[in-house]
C-alpha cells in the first residue's frame, strides 16, 4: 500500500474506500505529529485505487482542537491552513466522521472536508474564544459560509458546543448516523454519495449573499460584546473576521483571520486564558493521591442549616438527582428555608432555564427535618450553620453520635479551624471542609479543606462529589479564611485604607472594574451586605481585627443602618427601581469625618496606585499561602480567584498576573510599599524574593 502510517495516524482500505484513522489520546488534539500525519495520509491516498476517504478518530472523541500545549512553540511547515487546503483540494471526496466532540481546529478540519457525518450524541463547536483566541484555521471563514453570518457570530463569540442535530440545522453537519457504529454508518453514507455522484463540495467556494444579513450586525455585535465580554479582545476580533468573510474573498478573509489569530495567540489575554484551561484541570489532581484511591458512594446528603447557604447547597445535589434532607432547629426556620429554595427554583423557571416539571422533580428530592436521628443514613452531611466555632463543634458532636460509620462529615465554614471542628468528633478522618461560595447554587468554586486527619478516601470522594455537582474544586489546607478569604481580607483592608486615605468609592470601583473585576470591591460589599464583615468582627479580638482605619467606615455605615443593597444604601445609594448605584455625598462626608477622627491625612490617588494597593497584597498573601503549602500550586490559587471572586479570566488569576508582570517588578513594588508604610504586611513573601532573585515564576516553581 502506498499510504504511510505515523505514530498517531494509520490508513486502512476497505473496498474502494480509504480510511484515515486518527489516534492521539486523550482527545486527539492536533499536535504537530498529528497534523503531519494527516497531511501525509491525504497526499498519499491521492494515488491509490480508492474512490473516497473517511477521516475518523479512535478513542473517546473526534479531534478536540489544536494542541493548546504547543502554542508557545515556533510555527512549523506545512502550516495548518496548508494542510486544510490539501484536504479541501483532494481529488477524491473526504468525509469527516464525527463522534464525541469536534472542537476548534477539529471542527475546522471537518469543515475543510467535503462532507461531514456524525453520530447523534456528537457535539461540535468553535470554543477558541474561551482561550482568548479566534478559530485560526479557516473557522471564521468557512462557518459563516455554511451557517449564515448571524448564526456564526453567535456560535463563535459564545464558544458554546452544539448538538449534532442542531449542527445539521446550521449546515455544519450533513448527515446523522443512526445507531452508534460510526464507521459502518460513515461507510454507508460514503457509498451513497458515490452512487449519487455527489460533487466535491468546497466550503470556500460558497458566496455569502450580502442580502442575507443586516450590515449593521457587525457594529451592533461589537457593542453588545463590549458589554457582555468586557475587556476581552478575542470576541471583537472574531467579529472583524466574520465581517471579512462576508465582505472579502475567501483568501483575503483567511489572511485577515491568520493575522488576527497570531496577534491574539501572542498576547497576554490568551496566555492567561490558556493558563486557566490547564490550571483548572491540574486543580483536580491531588499530589500524593493516585487515581486508585477508593471513593465512597454518595447517594444521599444532609444539610444542617436552612439559611441562604444551606438552601443553595441543597439545590446543587437535588439538581443532579441526589436526595437531600435539610435540618433546622425548629419547624418555622425549616419552612422558611424550604420556602427560599422554592423561590430560587421559581426564579430559574421564570428565566426559562428550568421547566416547572423539572422544578417539581428537584423539590421532591428535598425534604426537611428538625430531628438529628433522621440523618442517620446520610452518606454526606454538610453543616452550614452560623460562623461560630462553638456552635459548629456542638453540631459535629451531635453528628458523631447519630451518623452511620463511613458518613462524610463536612463543614461549609468560611473561616473556622476545621481541625478544631474535627476534634469535636471521634472520627476526624471523616471530617472535611466543603466551602461553597454564595450563591451556592450558582457559584462554581468549591474549596475542599483538608484537615490534619482527613483521610485520602474522604478527599478523593469530595473531589468526585464536586465534579458530580458541576463545581470547580480546589484543595486548601487549614488556615484562617483558607485560600480565597485569607487573600480577600488583604484586598478588603487595602480597599478601606485607600478610601479613608483619599480615594473615592467611585474611583476605587472604577479602577478595579476597568482592570476587569466583575464588580468593584465596594460595590461587592454592598451586594453581599456590609453587616457580614461587621458580624465576623464582633467575634474577633482587637488584635485579630487589625488596623481600625481599615473597618471604621464600614462599621459606621452598619451603625447607620446602611447595610448595602438590601437596605437600599451602603457605600452607595441604590435606585429602588433599577438598582443602579448612585454616589452619595453622605458617605464622602462620613469617610472624611472618620479620617479626621483617626488622624489620616487625605490625598489624591492615581489609578495605578489603587490597582497596586489592591492587587499586590493578593499576590503577596498568595505567595505566603504557597510557601506554607496551604495551596498545592499557584494555578490552584488562580482558579479560586477566577471562579470564586470574579477575577478577570483574561488576567488568569492573581498569581498568573504576577508572573506576567515579572516577580522582580512585583518584589520591587512590594519593597517600596513596605519601606514607605513601615507595615509588616507589605514585606514581600520570602518566596517572591527567592523567585525574583532567580528570575523564576510562580508557575515554574509550582511545576518543579
Ligand atoms: C484551536 O483549535 C485553535 C485553532 O482554531 C487554530 C489553530 C491554528 N490541547 O478536559 P479534559 C487535555 S484551540 C491539549 O479533562 P473532558 C487536558 O488538558 C483549541 N490538551 O477531558 C487533559 O489533560 P490531563 C480548541 C488538551 O473529557 C485531557 O486532555 N479546542 C486539549 O472533561 C483531558 O481533558 C478546545 O478549546 C487540547 N486542545 O473534556 C477544546 N483538550 O488529563 C479544549 C484537552 O493531563 N478541550 N486536553 O489533565 C475541552 O474542551 C475538553 O478537554 C474536552 C474533553 C471537551 C475535549
JSON list of N, CA, C and O in Angstrom, two decimals, residues 528-572:
[
{"chain": "A", "resi": 528, "resn": "UNK", "atom": "N", "xyz": [-23.09, 42.02, 48.89]},
{"chain": "A", "resi": 528, "resn": "UNK", "atom": "CA", "xyz": [-23.06, 40.91, 49.86]},
{"chain": "A", "resi": 528, "resn": "UNK", "atom": "C", "xyz": [-23.68, 41.32, 51.20]},
{"chain": "A", "resi": 528, "resn": "UNK", "atom": "O", "xyz": [-24.22, 40.49, 51.93]},
{"chain": "A", "resi": 529, "resn": "UNK", "atom": "N", "xyz": [-23.61, 42.61, 51.53]},
{"chain": "A", "resi": 529, "resn": "UNK", "atom": "CA", "xyz": [-24.09, 43.07, 52.84]},
{"chain": "A", "resi": 529, "resn": "UNK", "atom": "C", "xyz": [-22.90, 43.47, 53.69]},
{"chain": "A", "resi": 529, "resn": "UNK", "atom": "O", "xyz": [-22.05, 42.62, 54.00]},
{"chain": "A", "resi": 530, "resn": "UNK", "atom": "N", "xyz": [-22.83, 44.76, 54.06]},
{"chain": "A", "resi": 530, "resn": "UNK", "atom": "CA", "xyz": [-21.67, 45.23, 54.84]},
{"chain": "A", "resi": 530, "resn": "UNK", "atom": "C", "xyz": [-21.71, 44.63, 56.24]},
{"chain": "A", "resi": 530, "resn": "UNK", "atom": "O", "xyz": [-20.70, 44.50, 56.92]},
{"chain": "A", "resi": 531, "resn": "UNK", "atom": "N", "xyz": [-22.89, 44.21, 56.66]},
{"chain": "A", "resi": 531, "resn": "UNK", "atom": "CA", "xyz": [-23.04, 43.64, 58.01]},
{"chain": "A", "resi": 531, "resn": "UNK", "atom": "C", "xyz": [-22.35, 42.29, 58.17]},
{"chain": "A", "resi": 531, "resn": "UNK", "atom": "O", "xyz": [-22.08, 41.87, 59.29]},
{"chain": "A", "resi": 532, "resn": "UNK", "atom": "N", "xyz": [-22.03, 41.62, 57.04]},
{"chain": "A", "resi": 532, "resn": "UNK", "atom": "CA", "xyz": [-21.39, 40.29, 57.17]},
{"chain": "A", "resi": 532, "resn": "UNK", "atom": "C", "xyz": [-20.04, 40.44, 57.87]},
{"chain": "A", "resi": 532, "resn": "UNK", "atom": "O", "xyz": [-19.75, 39.78, 58.87]},
{"chain": "A", "resi": 533, "resn": "UNK", "atom": "N", "xyz": [-19.21, 41.35, 57.34]},
{"chain": "A", "resi": 533, "resn": "UNK", "atom": "CA", "xyz": [-17.89, 41.58, 57.94]},
{"chain": "A", "resi": 533, "resn": "UNK", "atom": "C", "xyz": [-18.04, 42.11, 59.37]},
{"chain": "A", "resi": 533, "resn": "UNK", "atom": "O", "xyz": [-17.26, 41.74, 60.26]},
{"chain": "A", "resi": 534, "resn": "UNK", "atom": "N", "xyz": [-19.03, 42.93, 59.56]},
{"chain": "A", "resi": 534, "resn": "UNK", "atom": "CA", "xyz": [-19.30, 43.52, 60.88]},
{"chain": "A", "resi": 534, "resn": "UNK", "atom": "C", "xyz": [-19.53, 42.41, 61.91]},
{"chain": "A", "resi": 534, "resn": "UNK", "atom": "O", "xyz": [-18.95, 42.41, 62.99]},
{"chain": "A", "resi": 535, "resn": "UNK", "atom": "N", "xyz": [-20.39, 41.44, 61.50]},
{"chain": "A", "resi": 535, "resn": "UNK", "atom": "CA", "xyz": [-20.70, 40.33, 62.43]},
{"chain": "A", "resi": 535, "resn": "UNK", "atom": "C", "xyz": [-19.46, 39.47, 62.68]},
{"chain": "A", "resi": 535, "resn": "UNK", "atom": "O", "xyz": [-19.22, 39.02, 63.79]},
{"chain": "A", "resi": 536, "resn": "UNK", "atom": "N", "xyz": [-18.67, 39.25, 61.62]},
{"chain": "A", "resi": 536, "resn": "UNK", "atom": "CA", "xyz": [-17.45, 38.45, 61.80]},
{"chain": "A", "resi": 536, "resn": "UNK", "atom": "C", "xyz": [-16.54, 39.17, 62.80]},
{"chain": "A", "resi": 536, "resn": "UNK", "atom": "O", "xyz": [-15.98, 38.55, 63.72]},
{"chain": "A", "resi": 537, "resn": "UNK", "atom": "N", "xyz": [-16.40, 40.50, 62.64]},
{"chain": "A", "resi": 537, "resn": "UNK", "atom": "CA", "xyz": [-15.51, 41.26, 63.52]},
{"chain": "A", "resi": 537, "resn": "UNK", "atom": "C", "xyz": [-15.99, 41.22, 64.97]},
{"chain": "A", "resi": 537, "resn": "UNK", "atom": "O", "xyz": [-15.17, 41.26, 65.89]},
{"chain": "A", "resi": 538, "resn": "UNK", "atom": "N", "xyz": [-17.31, 41.12, 65.18]},
{"chain": "A", "resi": 538, "resn": "UNK", "atom": "CA", "xyz": [-17.82, 41.08, 66.55]},
{"chain": "A", "resi": 538, "resn": "UNK", "atom": "C", "xyz": [-17.19, 39.93, 67.35]},
{"chain": "A", "resi": 538, "resn": "UNK", "atom": "O", "xyz": [-17.02, 40.03, 68.56]},
{"chain": "A", "resi": 539, "resn": "UNK", "atom": "N", "xyz": [-16.87, 38.84, 66.64]},
{"chain": "A", "resi": 539, "resn": "UNK", "atom": "CA", "xyz": [-16.31, 37.67, 67.33]},
{"chain": "A", "resi": 539, "resn": "UNK", "atom": "C", "xyz": [-14.79, 37.71, 67.44]},
{"chain": "A", "resi": 539, "resn": "UNK", "atom": "O", "xyz": [-14.19, 36.72, 67.87]},
{"chain": "A", "resi": 540, "resn": "UNK", "atom": "N", "xyz": [-14.17, 38.80, 67.00]},
{"chain": "A", "resi": 540, "resn": "UNK", "atom": "CA", "xyz": [-12.70, 38.83, 66.98]},
{"chain": "A", "resi": 540, "resn": "UNK", "atom": "C", "xyz": [-12.14, 39.74, 68.08]},
{"chain": "A", "resi": 540, "resn": "UNK", "atom": "O", "xyz": [-12.81, 40.70, 68.50]},
{"chain": "A", "resi": 541, "resn": "UNK", "atom": "N", "xyz": [-10.92, 39.45, 68.50]},
{"chain": "A", "resi": 541, "resn": "UNK", "atom": "CA", "xyz": [-10.25, 40.32, 69.47]},
{"chain": "A", "resi": 541, "resn": "UNK", "atom": "C", "xyz": [-9.75, 41.56, 68.72]},
{"chain": "A", "resi": 541, "resn": "UNK", "atom": "O", "xyz": [-9.66, 41.55, 67.48]},
{"chain": "A", "resi": 542, "resn": "UNK", "atom": "N", "xyz": [-9.36, 42.59, 69.48]},
{"chain": "A", "resi": 542, "resn": "UNK", "atom": "CA", "xyz": [-8.88, 43.83, 68.85]},
{"chain": "A", "resi": 542, "resn": "UNK", "atom": "C", "xyz": [-7.67, 43.52, 67.97]},
{"chain": "A", "resi": 542, "resn": "UNK", "atom": "O", "xyz": [-7.53, 44.06, 66.86]},
{"chain": "A", "resi": 543, "resn": "UNK", "atom": "N", "xyz": [-6.82, 42.61, 68.43]},
{"chain": "A", "resi": 543, "resn": "UNK", "atom": "CA", "xyz": [-5.63, 42.27, 67.65]},
{"chain": "A", "resi": 543, "resn": "UNK", "atom": "C", "xyz": [-6.01, 41.58, 66.35]},
{"chain": "A", "resi": 543, "resn": "UNK", "atom": "O", "xyz": [-5.46, 41.87, 65.28]},
{"chain": "A", "resi": 544, "resn": "UNK", "atom": "N", "xyz": [-6.99, 40.66, 66.46]},
{"chain": "A", "resi": 544, "resn": "UNK", "atom": "CA", "xyz": [-7.43, 39.94, 65.26]},
{"chain": "A", "resi": 544, "resn": "UNK", "atom": "C", "xyz": [-8.09, 40.89, 64.25]},
{"chain": "A", "resi": 544, "resn": "UNK", "atom": "O", "xyz": [-7.99, 40.71, 63.05]},
{"chain": "A", "resi": 545, "resn": "UNK", "atom": "N", "xyz": [-8.77, 41.88, 64.76]},
{"chain": "A", "resi": 545, "resn": "UNK", "atom": "CA", "xyz": [-9.46, 42.82, 63.87]},
{"chain": "A", "resi": 545, "resn": "UNK", "atom": "C", "xyz": [-8.48, 43.65, 63.07]},
{"chain": "A", "resi": 545, "resn": "UNK", "atom": "O", "xyz": [-8.75, 44.03, 61.95]},
{"chain": "A", "resi": 546, "resn": "UNK", "atom": "N", "xyz": [-7.31, 43.93, 63.63]},
{"chain": "A", "resi": 546, "resn": "UNK", "atom": "CA", "xyz": [-6.30, 44.70, 62.91]},
{"chain": "A", "resi": 546, "resn": "UNK", "atom": "C", "xyz": [-6.54, 46.20, 62.99]},
{"chain": "A", "resi": 546, "resn": "UNK", "atom": "O", "xyz": [-7.23, 46.70, 63.88]},
{"chain": "A", "resi": 547, "resn": "UNK", "atom": "N", "xyz": [-5.97, 46.90, 62.01]},
{"chain": "A", "resi": 547, "resn": "UNK", "atom": "CA", "xyz": [-5.98, 48.36, 61.96]},
{"chain": "A", "resi": 547, "resn": "UNK", "atom": "C", "xyz": [-7.41, 48.90, 61.90]},
{"chain": "A", "resi": 547, "resn": "UNK", "atom": "O", "xyz": [-8.12, 48.66, 60.91]},
{"chain": "A", "resi": 548, "resn": "UNK", "atom": "N", "xyz": [-7.87, 49.67, 62.92]},
{"chain": "A", "resi": 548, "resn": "UNK", "atom": "CA", "xyz": [-9.26, 50.15, 62.92]},
{"chain": "A", "resi": 548, "resn": "UNK", "atom": "C", "xyz": [-9.59, 51.05, 61.73]},
{"chain": "A", "resi": 548, "resn": "UNK", "atom": "O", "xyz": [-10.73, 51.14, 61.33]},
{"chain": "A", "resi": 549, "resn": "UNK", "atom": "N", "xyz": [-8.55, 51.67, 61.14]},
{"chain": "A", "resi": 549, "resn": "UNK", "atom": "CA", "xyz": [-8.83, 52.53, 59.98]},
{"chain": "A", "resi": 549, "resn": "UNK", "atom": "C", "xyz": [-9.34, 51.70, 58.80]},
{"chain": "A", "resi": 549, "resn": "UNK", "atom": "O", "xyz": [-9.93, 52.23, 57.87]},
{"chain": "A", "resi": 550, "resn": "UNK", "atom": "N", "xyz": [-9.10, 50.38, 58.87]},
{"chain": "A", "resi": 550, "resn": "UNK", "atom": "CA", "xyz": [-9.50, 49.53, 57.74]},
{"chain": "A", "resi": 550, "resn": "UNK", "atom": "C", "xyz": [-10.93, 49.00, 57.89]},
{"chain": "A", "resi": 550, "resn": "UNK", "atom": "O", "xyz": [-11.37, 48.23, 57.04]},
{"chain": "A", "resi": 551, "resn": "UNK", "atom": "N", "xyz": [-11.62, 49.37, 58.98]},
{"chain": "A", "resi": 551, "resn": "UNK", "atom": "CA", "xyz": [-13.02, 48.93, 59.07]},
{"chain": "A", "resi": 551, "resn": "UNK", "atom": "C", "xyz": [-13.93, 49.98, 59.71]},
{"chain": "A", "resi": 551, "resn": "UNK", "atom": "O", "xyz": [-15.13, 49.77, 59.83]},
{"chain": "A", "resi": 552, "resn": "UNK", "atom": "N", "xyz": [-13.35, 51.15, 60.13]},
{"chain": "A", "resi": 552, "resn": "UNK", "atom": "CA", "xyz": [-14.18, 52.11, 60.84]},
{"chain": "A", "resi": 552, "resn": "UNK", "atom": "C", "xyz": [-15.31, 52.66, 59.96]},
{"chain": "A", "resi": 552, "resn": "UNK", "atom": "O", "xyz": [-16.43, 52.87, 60.43]},
{"chain": "A", "resi": 553, "resn": "UNK", "atom": "N", "xyz": [-15.05, 52.86, 58.67]},
{"chain": "A", "resi": 553, "resn": "UNK", "atom": "CA", "xyz": [-16.10, 53.40, 57.80]},
{"chain": "A", "resi": 553, "resn": "UNK", "atom": "C", "xyz": [-17.20, 52.36, 57.64]},
{"chain": "A", "resi": 553, "resn": "UNK", "atom": "O", "xyz": [-18.40, 52.67, 57.78]},
{"chain": "A", "resi": 554, "resn": "UNK", "atom": "N", "xyz": [-16.82, 51.12, 57.39]},
{"chain": "A", "resi": 554, "resn": "UNK", "atom": "CA", "xyz": [-17.82, 50.05, 57.21]},
{"chain": "A", "resi": 554, "resn": "UNK", "atom": "C", "xyz": [-18.67, 49.90, 58.47]},
{"chain": "A", "resi": 554, "resn": "UNK", "atom": "O", "xyz": [-19.90, 49.80, 58.39]},
{"chain": "A", "resi": 555, "resn": "UNK", "atom": "N", "xyz": [-18.02, 49.91, 59.61]},
{"chain": "A", "resi": 555, "resn": "UNK", "atom": "CA", "xyz": [-18.78, 49.77, 60.87]},
{"chain": "A", "resi": 555, "resn": "UNK", "atom": "C", "xyz": [-19.75, 50.94, 61.05]},
{"chain": "A", "resi": 555, "resn": "UNK", "atom": "O", "xyz": [-20.89, 50.75, 61.47]},
{"chain": "A", "resi": 556, "resn": "UNK", "atom": "N", "xyz": [-19.28, 52.14, 60.71]},
{"chain": "A", "resi": 556, "resn": "UNK", "atom": "CA", "xyz": [-20.14, 53.31, 60.88]},
{"chain": "A", "resi": 556, "resn": "UNK", "atom": "C", "xyz": [-21.36, 53.22, 59.95]},
{"chain": "A", "resi": 556, "resn": "UNK", "atom": "O", "xyz": [-22.47, 53.58, 60.33]},
{"chain": "A", "resi": 557, "resn": "UNK", "atom": "N", "xyz": [-21.14, 52.70, 58.75]},
{"chain": "A", "resi": 557, "resn": "UNK", "atom": "CA", "xyz": [-22.27, 52.55, 57.82]},
{"chain": "A", "resi": 557, "resn": "UNK", "atom": "C", "xyz": [-23.30, 51.57, 58.38]},
{"chain": "A", "resi": 557, "resn": "UNK", "atom": "O", "xyz": [-24.50, 51.82, 58.33]},
{"chain": "A", "resi": 558, "resn": "UNK", "atom": "N", "xyz": [-22.81, 50.46, 58.93]},
{"chain": "A", "resi": 558, "resn": "UNK", "atom": "CA", "xyz": [-23.73, 49.47, 59.50]},
{"chain": "A", "resi": 558, "resn": "UNK", "atom": "C", "xyz": [-24.49, 50.10, 60.68]},
{"chain": "A", "resi": 558, "resn": "UNK", "atom": "O", "xyz": [-25.71, 49.93, 60.80]},
{"chain": "A", "resi": 559, "resn": "UNK", "atom": "N", "xyz": [-23.78, 50.86, 61.51]},
{"chain": "A", "resi": 559, "resn": "UNK", "atom": "CA", "xyz": [-24.44, 51.51, 62.65]},
{"chain": "A", "resi": 559, "resn": "UNK", "atom": "C", "xyz": [-25.53, 52.49, 62.18]},
{"chain": "A", "resi": 559, "resn": "UNK", "atom": "O", "xyz": [-26.51, 52.71, 62.89]},
{"chain": "A", "resi": 560, "resn": "UNK", "atom": "N", "xyz": [-25.34, 53.02, 60.96]},
{"chain": "A", "resi": 560, "resn": "UNK", "atom": "CA", "xyz": [-26.36, 53.94, 60.41]},
{"chain": "A", "resi": 560, "resn": "UNK", "atom": "C", "xyz": [-27.49, 53.17, 59.71]},
{"chain": "A", "resi": 560, "resn": "UNK", "atom": "O", "xyz": [-28.37, 53.77, 59.12]},
{"chain": "A", "resi": 561, "resn": "UNK", "atom": "N", "xyz": [-27.41, 51.84, 59.75]},
{"chain": "A", "resi": 561, "resn": "UNK", "atom": "CA", "xyz": [-28.43, 51.02, 59.07]},
{"chain": "A", "resi": 561, "resn": "UNK", "atom": "C", "xyz": [-28.19, 50.92, 57.57]},
{"chain": "A", "resi": 561, "resn": "UNK", "atom": "O", "xyz": [-29.02, 50.44, 56.82]},
{"chain": "A", "resi": 562, "resn": "UNK", "atom": "N", "xyz": [-27.02, 51.36, 57.10]},
{"chain": "A", "resi": 562, "resn": "UNK", "atom": "CA", "xyz": [-26.68, 51.25, 55.67]},
{"chain": "A", "resi": 562, "resn": "UNK", "atom": "C", "xyz": [-25.95, 49.93, 55.48]},
{"chain": "A", "resi": 562, "resn": "UNK", "atom": "O", "xyz": [-24.73, 49.87, 55.57]},
{"chain": "A", "resi": 563, "resn": "UNK", "atom": "N", "xyz": [-26.71, 48.88, 55.22]},
{"chain": "A", "resi": 563, "resn": "UNK", "atom": "CA", "xyz": [-26.12, 47.54, 55.17]},
{"chain": "A", "resi": 563, "resn": "UNK", "atom": "C", "xyz": [-25.72, 47.15, 53.75]},
{"chain": "A", "resi": 563, "resn": "UNK", "atom": "O", "xyz": [-25.18, 46.07, 53.53]},
{"chain": "A", "resi": 564, "resn": "UNK", "atom": "N", "xyz": [-26.02, 48.01, 52.76]},
{"chain": "A", "resi": 564, "resn": "UNK", "atom": "CA", "xyz": [-25.73, 47.67, 51.37]},
{"chain": "A", "resi": 564, "resn": "UNK", "atom": "C", "xyz": [-27.02, 47.66, 50.58]},
{"chain": "A", "resi": 564, "resn": "UNK", "atom": "O", "xyz": [-28.02, 48.27, 50.99]},
{"chain": "A", "resi": 565, "resn": "UNK", "atom": "N", "xyz": [-27.02, 46.92, 49.46]},
{"chain": "A", "resi": 565, "resn": "UNK", "atom": "CA", "xyz": [-28.19, 46.93, 48.57]},
{"chain": "A", "resi": 565, "resn": "UNK", "atom": "C", "xyz": [-29.48, 46.53, 49.28]},
{"chain": "A", "resi": 565, "resn": "UNK", "atom": "O", "xyz": [-30.55, 47.05, 48.99]},
{"chain": "A", "resi": 566, "resn": "UNK", "atom": "N", "xyz": [-29.38, 45.58, 50.22]},
{"chain": "A", "resi": 566, "resn": "UNK", "atom": "CA", "xyz": [-30.61, 45.08, 50.85]},
{"chain": "A", "resi": 566, "resn": "UNK", "atom": "C", "xyz": [-31.31, 46.17, 51.67]},
{"chain": "A", "resi": 566, "resn": "UNK", "atom": "O", "xyz": [-32.52, 46.09, 51.89]},
{"chain": "A", "resi": 567, "resn": "UNK", "atom": "N", "xyz": [-30.57, 47.17, 52.13]},
{"chain": "A", "resi": 567, "resn": "UNK", "atom": "CA", "xyz": [-31.24, 48.25, 52.88]},
{"chain": "A", "resi": 567, "resn": "UNK", "atom": "C", "xyz": [-31.35, 49.51, 52.01]},
{"chain": "A", "resi": 567, "resn": "UNK", "atom": "O", "xyz": [-31.68, 50.58, 52.51]},
{"chain": "A", "resi": 568, "resn": "UNK", "atom": "N", "xyz": [-31.01, 49.37, 50.72]},
{"chain": "A", "resi": 568, "resn": "UNK", "atom": "CA", "xyz": [-31.16, 50.50, 49.79]},
{"chain": "A", "resi": 568, "resn": "UNK", "atom": "C", "xyz": [-29.97, 51.44, 49.78]},
{"chain": "A", "resi": 568, "resn": "UNK", "atom": "O", "xyz": [-29.89, 52.33, 48.94]},
{"chain": "A", "resi": 569, "resn": "UNK", "atom": "N", "xyz": [-29.03, 51.24, 50.71]},
{"chain": "A", "resi": 569, "resn": "UNK", "atom": "CA", "xyz": [-27.85, 52.12, 50.74]},
{"chain": "A", "resi": 569, "resn": "UNK", "atom": "C", "xyz": [-26.71, 51.45, 51.51]},
{"chain": "A", "resi": 569, "resn": "UNK", "atom": "O", "xyz": [-26.95, 50.68, 52.44]},
{"chain": "A", "resi": 570, "resn": "UNK", "atom": "N", "xyz": [-25.52, 51.76, 51.08]},
{"chain": "A", "resi": 570, "resn": "UNK", "atom": "CA", "xyz": [-24.32, 51.26, 51.76]},
{"chain": "A", "resi": 570, "resn": "UNK", "atom": "C", "xyz": [-23.22, 52.24, 51.43]},
{"chain": "A", "resi": 570, "resn": "UNK", "atom": "O", "xyz": [-23.33, 53.43, 51.75]},
{"chain": "A", "resi": 571, "resn": "UNK", "atom": "N", "xyz": [-22.19, 51.78, 50.70]},
{"chain": "A", "resi": 571, "resn": "UNK", "atom": "CA", "xyz": [-21.17, 52.71, 50.22]},
{"chain": "A", "resi": 571, "resn": "UNK", "atom": "C", "xyz": [-21.76, 53.62, 49.14]},
{"chain": "A", "resi": 571, "resn": "UNK", "atom": "O", "xyz": [-21.21, 54.65, 48.82]},
{"chain": "A", "resi": 572, "resn": "UNK", "atom": "N", "xyz": [-22.87, 53.17, 48.56]},
{"chain": "A", "resi": 572, "resn": "UNK", "atom": "CA", "xyz": [-23.60, 53.98, 47.58]},
{"chain": "A", "resi": 572, "resn": "UNK", "atom": "C", "xyz": [-25.06, 53.99, 47.98]},
{"chain": "A", "resi": 572, "resn": "UNK", "atom": "O", "xyz": [-25.49, 53.22, 48.84]}
]
